[in-house]
Tab-separated table of C-alpha atoms and ligand atoms in Angstrom:
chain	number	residue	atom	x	y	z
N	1	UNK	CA	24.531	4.869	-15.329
N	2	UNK	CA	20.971	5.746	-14.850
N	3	UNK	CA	19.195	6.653	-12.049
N	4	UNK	CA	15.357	5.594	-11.073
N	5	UNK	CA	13.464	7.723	-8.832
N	6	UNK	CA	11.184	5.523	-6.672
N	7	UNK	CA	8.697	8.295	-6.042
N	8	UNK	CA	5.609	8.258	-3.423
N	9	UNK	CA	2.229	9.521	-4.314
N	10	UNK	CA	-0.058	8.895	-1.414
N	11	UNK	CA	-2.908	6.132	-1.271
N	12	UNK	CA	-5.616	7.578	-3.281
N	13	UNK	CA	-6.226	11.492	-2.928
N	14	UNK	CA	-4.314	13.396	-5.834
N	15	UNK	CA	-3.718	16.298	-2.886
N	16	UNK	CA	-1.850	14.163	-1.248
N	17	UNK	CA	0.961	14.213	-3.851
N	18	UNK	CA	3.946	16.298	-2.662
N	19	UNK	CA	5.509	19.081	-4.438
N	20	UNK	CA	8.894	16.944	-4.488
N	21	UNK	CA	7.087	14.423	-5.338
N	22	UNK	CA	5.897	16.286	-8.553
N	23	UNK	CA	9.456	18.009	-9.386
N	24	UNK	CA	10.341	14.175	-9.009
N	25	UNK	CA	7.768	13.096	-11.668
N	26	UNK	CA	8.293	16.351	-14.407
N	27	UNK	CA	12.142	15.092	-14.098
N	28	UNK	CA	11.544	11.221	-15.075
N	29	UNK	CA	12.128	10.376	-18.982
N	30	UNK	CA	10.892	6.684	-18.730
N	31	UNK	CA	7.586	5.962	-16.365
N	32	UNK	CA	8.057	2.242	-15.588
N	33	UNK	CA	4.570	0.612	-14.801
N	34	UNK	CA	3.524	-2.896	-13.044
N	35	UNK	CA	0.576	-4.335	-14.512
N	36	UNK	CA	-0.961	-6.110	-11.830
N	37	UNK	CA	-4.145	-7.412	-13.869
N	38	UNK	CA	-7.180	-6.765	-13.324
N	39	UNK	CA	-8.181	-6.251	-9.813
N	40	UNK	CA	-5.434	-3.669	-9.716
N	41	UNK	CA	-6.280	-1.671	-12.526
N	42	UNK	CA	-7.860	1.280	-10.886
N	43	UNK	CA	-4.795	1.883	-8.976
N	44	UNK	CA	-3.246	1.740	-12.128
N	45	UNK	CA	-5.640	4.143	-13.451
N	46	UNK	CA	-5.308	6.500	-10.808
N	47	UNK	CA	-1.478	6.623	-11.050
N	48	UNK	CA	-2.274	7.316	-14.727
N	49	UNK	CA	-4.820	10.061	-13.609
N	50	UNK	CA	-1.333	11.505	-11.455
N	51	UNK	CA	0.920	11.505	-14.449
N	52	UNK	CA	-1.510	13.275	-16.694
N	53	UNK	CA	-2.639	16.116	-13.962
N	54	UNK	CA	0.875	16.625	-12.694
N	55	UNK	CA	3.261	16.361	-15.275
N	56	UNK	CA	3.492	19.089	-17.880
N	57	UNK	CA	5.597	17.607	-20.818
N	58	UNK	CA	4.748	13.851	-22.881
N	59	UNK	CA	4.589	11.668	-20.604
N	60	UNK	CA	6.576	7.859	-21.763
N	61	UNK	CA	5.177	5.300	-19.756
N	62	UNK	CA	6.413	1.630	-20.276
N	63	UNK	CA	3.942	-1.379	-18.953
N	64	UNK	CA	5.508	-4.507	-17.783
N	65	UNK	CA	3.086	-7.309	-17.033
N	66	UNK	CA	3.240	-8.567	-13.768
N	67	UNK	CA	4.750	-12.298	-13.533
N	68	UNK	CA	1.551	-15.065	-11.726
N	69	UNK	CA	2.434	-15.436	-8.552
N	70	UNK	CA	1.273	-18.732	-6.780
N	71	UNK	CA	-1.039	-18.240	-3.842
N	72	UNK	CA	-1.775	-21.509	-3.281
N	73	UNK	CA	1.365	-22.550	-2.580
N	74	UNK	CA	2.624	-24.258	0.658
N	75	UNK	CA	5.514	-22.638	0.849
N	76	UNK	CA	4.233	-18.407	1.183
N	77	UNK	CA	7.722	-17.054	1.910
N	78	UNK	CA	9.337	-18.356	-1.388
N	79	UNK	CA	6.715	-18.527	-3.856
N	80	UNK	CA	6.617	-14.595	-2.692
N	81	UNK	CA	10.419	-14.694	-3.357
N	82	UNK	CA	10.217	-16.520	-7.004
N	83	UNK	CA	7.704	-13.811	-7.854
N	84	UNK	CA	9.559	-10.845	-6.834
N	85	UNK	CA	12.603	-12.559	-8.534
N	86	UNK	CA	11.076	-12.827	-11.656
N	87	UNK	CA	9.314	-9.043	-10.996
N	88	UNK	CA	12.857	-7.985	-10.739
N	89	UNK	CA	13.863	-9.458	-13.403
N	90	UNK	CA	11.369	-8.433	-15.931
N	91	UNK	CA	12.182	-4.295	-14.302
N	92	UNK	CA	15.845	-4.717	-14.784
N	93	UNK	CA	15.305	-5.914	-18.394
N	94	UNK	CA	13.403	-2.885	-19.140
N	95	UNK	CA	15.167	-0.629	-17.162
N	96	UNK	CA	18.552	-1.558	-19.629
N	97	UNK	CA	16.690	-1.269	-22.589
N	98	UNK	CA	14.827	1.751	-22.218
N	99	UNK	CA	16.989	4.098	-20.169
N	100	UNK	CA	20.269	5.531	-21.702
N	101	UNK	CA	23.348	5.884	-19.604
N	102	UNK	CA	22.002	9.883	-18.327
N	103	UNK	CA	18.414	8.695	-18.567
N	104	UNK	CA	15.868	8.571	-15.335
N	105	UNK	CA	13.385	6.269	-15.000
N	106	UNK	CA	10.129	7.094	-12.472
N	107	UNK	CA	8.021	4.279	-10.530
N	108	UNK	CA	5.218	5.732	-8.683
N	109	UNK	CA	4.756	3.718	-5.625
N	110	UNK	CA	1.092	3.436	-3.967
N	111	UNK	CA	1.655	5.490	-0.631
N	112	UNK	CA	5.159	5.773	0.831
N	113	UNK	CA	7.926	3.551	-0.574
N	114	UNK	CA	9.142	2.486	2.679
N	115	UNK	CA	5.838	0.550	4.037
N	116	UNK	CA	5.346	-2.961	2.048
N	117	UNK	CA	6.410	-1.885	-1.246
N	118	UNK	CA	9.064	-4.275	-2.611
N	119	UNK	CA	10.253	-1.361	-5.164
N	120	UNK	CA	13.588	-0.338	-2.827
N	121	UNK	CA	14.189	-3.632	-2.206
N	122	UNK	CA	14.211	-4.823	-6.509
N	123	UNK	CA	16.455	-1.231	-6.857
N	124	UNK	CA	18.956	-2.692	-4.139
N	125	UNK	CA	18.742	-6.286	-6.193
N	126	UNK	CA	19.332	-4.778	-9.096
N	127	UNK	CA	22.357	-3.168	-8.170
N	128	UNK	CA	20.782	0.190	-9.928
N	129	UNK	CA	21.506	3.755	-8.573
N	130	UNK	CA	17.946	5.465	-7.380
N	131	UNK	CA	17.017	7.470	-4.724
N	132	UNK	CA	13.482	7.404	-2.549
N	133	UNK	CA	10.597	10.748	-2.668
N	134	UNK	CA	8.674	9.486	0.750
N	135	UNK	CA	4.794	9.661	0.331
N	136	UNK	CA	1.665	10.104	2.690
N	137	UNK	CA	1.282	6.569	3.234
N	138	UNK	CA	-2.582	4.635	3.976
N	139	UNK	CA	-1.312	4.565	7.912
N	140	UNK	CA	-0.986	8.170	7.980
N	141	UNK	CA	-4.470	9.091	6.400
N	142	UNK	CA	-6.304	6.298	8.501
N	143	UNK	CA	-5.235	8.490	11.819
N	144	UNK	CA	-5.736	11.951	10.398
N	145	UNK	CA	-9.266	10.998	9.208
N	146	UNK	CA	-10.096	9.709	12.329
N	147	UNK	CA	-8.395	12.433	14.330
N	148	UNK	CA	-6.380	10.659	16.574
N	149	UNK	CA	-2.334	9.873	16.974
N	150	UNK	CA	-0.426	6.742	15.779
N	151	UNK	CA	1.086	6.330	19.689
N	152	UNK	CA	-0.143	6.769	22.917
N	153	UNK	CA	2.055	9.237	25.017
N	154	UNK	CA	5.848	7.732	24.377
N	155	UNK	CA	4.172	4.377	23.548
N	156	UNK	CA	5.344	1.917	20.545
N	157	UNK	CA	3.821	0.870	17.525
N	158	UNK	CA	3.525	-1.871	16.011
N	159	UNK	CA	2.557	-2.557	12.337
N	160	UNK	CA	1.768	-5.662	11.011
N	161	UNK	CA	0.165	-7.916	8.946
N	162	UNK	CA	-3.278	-9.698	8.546
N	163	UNK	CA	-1.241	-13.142	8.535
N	164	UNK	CA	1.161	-11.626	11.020
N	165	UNK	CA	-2.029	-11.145	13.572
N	166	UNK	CA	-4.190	-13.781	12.581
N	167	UNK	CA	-1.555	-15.905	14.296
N	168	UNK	CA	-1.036	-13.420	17.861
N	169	UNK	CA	-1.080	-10.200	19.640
N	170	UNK	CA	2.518	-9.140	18.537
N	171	UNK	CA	4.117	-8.881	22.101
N	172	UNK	CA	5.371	-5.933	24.176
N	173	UNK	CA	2.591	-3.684	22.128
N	174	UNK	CA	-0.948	-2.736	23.069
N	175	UNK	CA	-1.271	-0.558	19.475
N	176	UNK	CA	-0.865	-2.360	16.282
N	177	UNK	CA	-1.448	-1.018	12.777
N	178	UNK	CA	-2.964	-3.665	10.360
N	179	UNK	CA	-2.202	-3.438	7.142
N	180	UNK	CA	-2.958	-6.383	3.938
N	181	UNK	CA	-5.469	-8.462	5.773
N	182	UNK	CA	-7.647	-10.417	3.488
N	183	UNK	CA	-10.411	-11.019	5.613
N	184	UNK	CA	-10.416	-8.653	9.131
N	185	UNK	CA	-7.650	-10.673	11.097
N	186	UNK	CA	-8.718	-8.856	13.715
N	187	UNK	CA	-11.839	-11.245	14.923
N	188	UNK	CA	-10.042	-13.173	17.365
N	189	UNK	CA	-10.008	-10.252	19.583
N	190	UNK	CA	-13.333	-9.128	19.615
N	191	UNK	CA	-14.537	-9.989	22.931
N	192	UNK	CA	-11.119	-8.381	24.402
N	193	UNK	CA	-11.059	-4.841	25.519
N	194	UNK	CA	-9.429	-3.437	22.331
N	195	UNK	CA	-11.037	-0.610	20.317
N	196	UNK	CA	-10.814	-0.614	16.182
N	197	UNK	CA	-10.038	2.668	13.808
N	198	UNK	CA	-11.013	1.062	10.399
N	199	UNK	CA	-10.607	2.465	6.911
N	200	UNK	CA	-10.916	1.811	3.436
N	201	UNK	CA	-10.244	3.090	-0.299
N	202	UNK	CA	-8.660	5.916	2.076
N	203	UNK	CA	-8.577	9.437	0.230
N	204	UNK	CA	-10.597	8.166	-2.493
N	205	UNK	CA	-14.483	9.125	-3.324
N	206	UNK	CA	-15.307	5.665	-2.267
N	207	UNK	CA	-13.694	6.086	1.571
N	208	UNK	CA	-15.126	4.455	4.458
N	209	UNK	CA	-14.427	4.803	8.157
N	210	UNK	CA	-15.832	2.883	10.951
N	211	UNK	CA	-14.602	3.117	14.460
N	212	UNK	CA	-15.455	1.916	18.231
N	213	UNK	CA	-14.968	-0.532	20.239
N	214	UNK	CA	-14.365	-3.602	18.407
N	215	UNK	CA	-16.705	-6.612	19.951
N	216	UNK	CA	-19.587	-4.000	19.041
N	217	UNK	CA	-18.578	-2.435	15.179
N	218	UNK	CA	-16.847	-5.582	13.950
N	219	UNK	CA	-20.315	-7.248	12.132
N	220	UNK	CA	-20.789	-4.076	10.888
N	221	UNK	CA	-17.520	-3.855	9.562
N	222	UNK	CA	-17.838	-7.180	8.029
N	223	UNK	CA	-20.620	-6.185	6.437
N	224	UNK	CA	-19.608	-3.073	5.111
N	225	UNK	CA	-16.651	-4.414	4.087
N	226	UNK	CA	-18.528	-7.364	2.146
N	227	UNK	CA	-20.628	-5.202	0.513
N	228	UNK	CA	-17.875	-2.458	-0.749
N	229	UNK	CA	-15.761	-6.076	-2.170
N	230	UNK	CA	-18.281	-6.929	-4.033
N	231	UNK	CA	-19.846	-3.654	-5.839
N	232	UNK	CA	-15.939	-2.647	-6.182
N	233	UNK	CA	-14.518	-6.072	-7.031
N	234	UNK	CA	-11.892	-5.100	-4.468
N	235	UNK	CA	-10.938	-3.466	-0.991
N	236	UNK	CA	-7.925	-2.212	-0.093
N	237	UNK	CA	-8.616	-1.599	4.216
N	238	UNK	CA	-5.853	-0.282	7.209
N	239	UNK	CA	-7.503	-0.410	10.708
N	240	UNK	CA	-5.416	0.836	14.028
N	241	UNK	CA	-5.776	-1.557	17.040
N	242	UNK	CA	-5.536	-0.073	20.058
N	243	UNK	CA	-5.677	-2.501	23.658
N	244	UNK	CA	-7.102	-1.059	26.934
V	1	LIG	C1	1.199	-3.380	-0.621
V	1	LIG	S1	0.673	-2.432	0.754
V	1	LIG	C2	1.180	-0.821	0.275
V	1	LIG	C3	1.155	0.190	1.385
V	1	LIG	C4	1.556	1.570	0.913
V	1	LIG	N1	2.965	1.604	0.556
V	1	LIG	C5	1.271	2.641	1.955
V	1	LIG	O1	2.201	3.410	2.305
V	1	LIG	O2	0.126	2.773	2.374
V	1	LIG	C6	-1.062	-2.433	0.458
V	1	LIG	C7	-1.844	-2.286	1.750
V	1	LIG	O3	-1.813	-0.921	2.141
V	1	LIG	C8	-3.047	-0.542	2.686
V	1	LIG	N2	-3.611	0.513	1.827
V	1	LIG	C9	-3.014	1.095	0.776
V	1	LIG	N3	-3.777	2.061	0.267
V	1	LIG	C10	-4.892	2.111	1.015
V	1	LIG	C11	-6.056	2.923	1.006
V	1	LIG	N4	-6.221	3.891	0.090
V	1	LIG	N5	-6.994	2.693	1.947
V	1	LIG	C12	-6.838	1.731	2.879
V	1	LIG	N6	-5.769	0.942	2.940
V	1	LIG	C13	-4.795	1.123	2.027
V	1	LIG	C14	-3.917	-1.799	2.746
V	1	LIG	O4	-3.737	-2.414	4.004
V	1	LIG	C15	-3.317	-2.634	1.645
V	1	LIG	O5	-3.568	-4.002	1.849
């Protein structure tokens, strides 16, 4: 049977790569590669840039295009399911064909594997045998850059979602970690006593940090954040919450 190694490589700094994560990578025979169009293609690039500094022999990549996924659609939960179905599907497909019964295929997931990443997830549908390198994920680089901890002293966390927060304060938690939030979910709150660590294209050239309290650095986080979208065409932005 073969095996795929689901392998982290950190959200944007090269240095952030682990040494098992690199064994990991000079080990794989078959790179397997989501095309997610356009908008995606300079994290594409960059895992590109990864293979091509870090690996030492030829390097076989194989692209799969990623399936449309419907966005509009009023039913979020399984037009996300149909997608990553059919995302499955199309991995699985090329996974038989391309890997021999001793072969090992590598997919580079964008930070750790474990933090909204459906690639564990597809492995487990597929029924295939893998195994997980962790990687620095966006969370982790958002705190060290702005020197401070995830927790207060024995405190929770609580991650979440744009969506997720858009729609509450997640209860029993006065820290919360936003992560995919189209458009700064965080708003609702600024005239509560809640301070913001913001941070995008985190470890990249392009990084930006803003931090404070948030009813005073949120229009200028909206701002930067508008501009950065549309020079880049894209943002990618984690911001720590943190409640009085
Ligand atoms: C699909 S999730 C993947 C998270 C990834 N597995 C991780 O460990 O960071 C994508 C979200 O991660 C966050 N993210 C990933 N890379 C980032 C970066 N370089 N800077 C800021 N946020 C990032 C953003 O919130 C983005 O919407």
């Amino acid at each position: 049977m073969p095996k795929v190694l689901i392998i982290g490589v950190g959200a944007g700094d090269p240095e952030h790569v682990t040494v098992q994560a690199i064994n990991a990578m000079n080990a794989v025979d078959v790179f397997f590669v989501l095309d997610k169009g356009e908008a995606a293609a300079e994290l594409t690039e960059a895992r590109r840039a990864l293979l091509e500094r870090y690996v030492t022999g030829a390097v076989r990549t194989v692209v799969i295009a990623d399936p449309p996924r419907d966005r509009a659609a009023a039913d979020y939960a399984g037009a996300v399911r149909d997608w990553r179905d059919e995302r499955a599907r199309l991995l699985g497909e090329a996974i038989g064909r391309e890997l021999g019964p001793g072969g090992v295929g590598g997919i580079l997931a964008w930070g750790d594997p474990a933090l909204y990443d459906g690639t564990i997830r597809i492995m487990d549908d597929l029924g295939l045998d893998f195994e997980v390198v962790p990687g620095i994920s966006s969370v982790q680089i958002l705190t060290a850059r702005h020197r401070v901890t995830l927790n207060r002293v024995a405190g929770p966390v609580h991650i979440t979602t744009g969506r997720r927060l858009a729609a509450g304060w997640p209860a029993g938690c006065d820290d919360v970690v936003v992560m995919l939030d189209a458009g700064l979910s965080c708003r609702r709150y600024r005239d509560e006593p809640v301070d913001i660590y913001w941070g995008a294209y985190l470890g990249t050239p392009d990084e930006i940090l803003r931090s404070g309290r948030l009813g005073e650095v949120l229009d200028e986080i909206e701002a930067v954040r508008a501009e950065a979208r549309a020079r880049k065409g894209w943002i990618m932005d984690t911001y720590l919450l943190r409640r009085a």
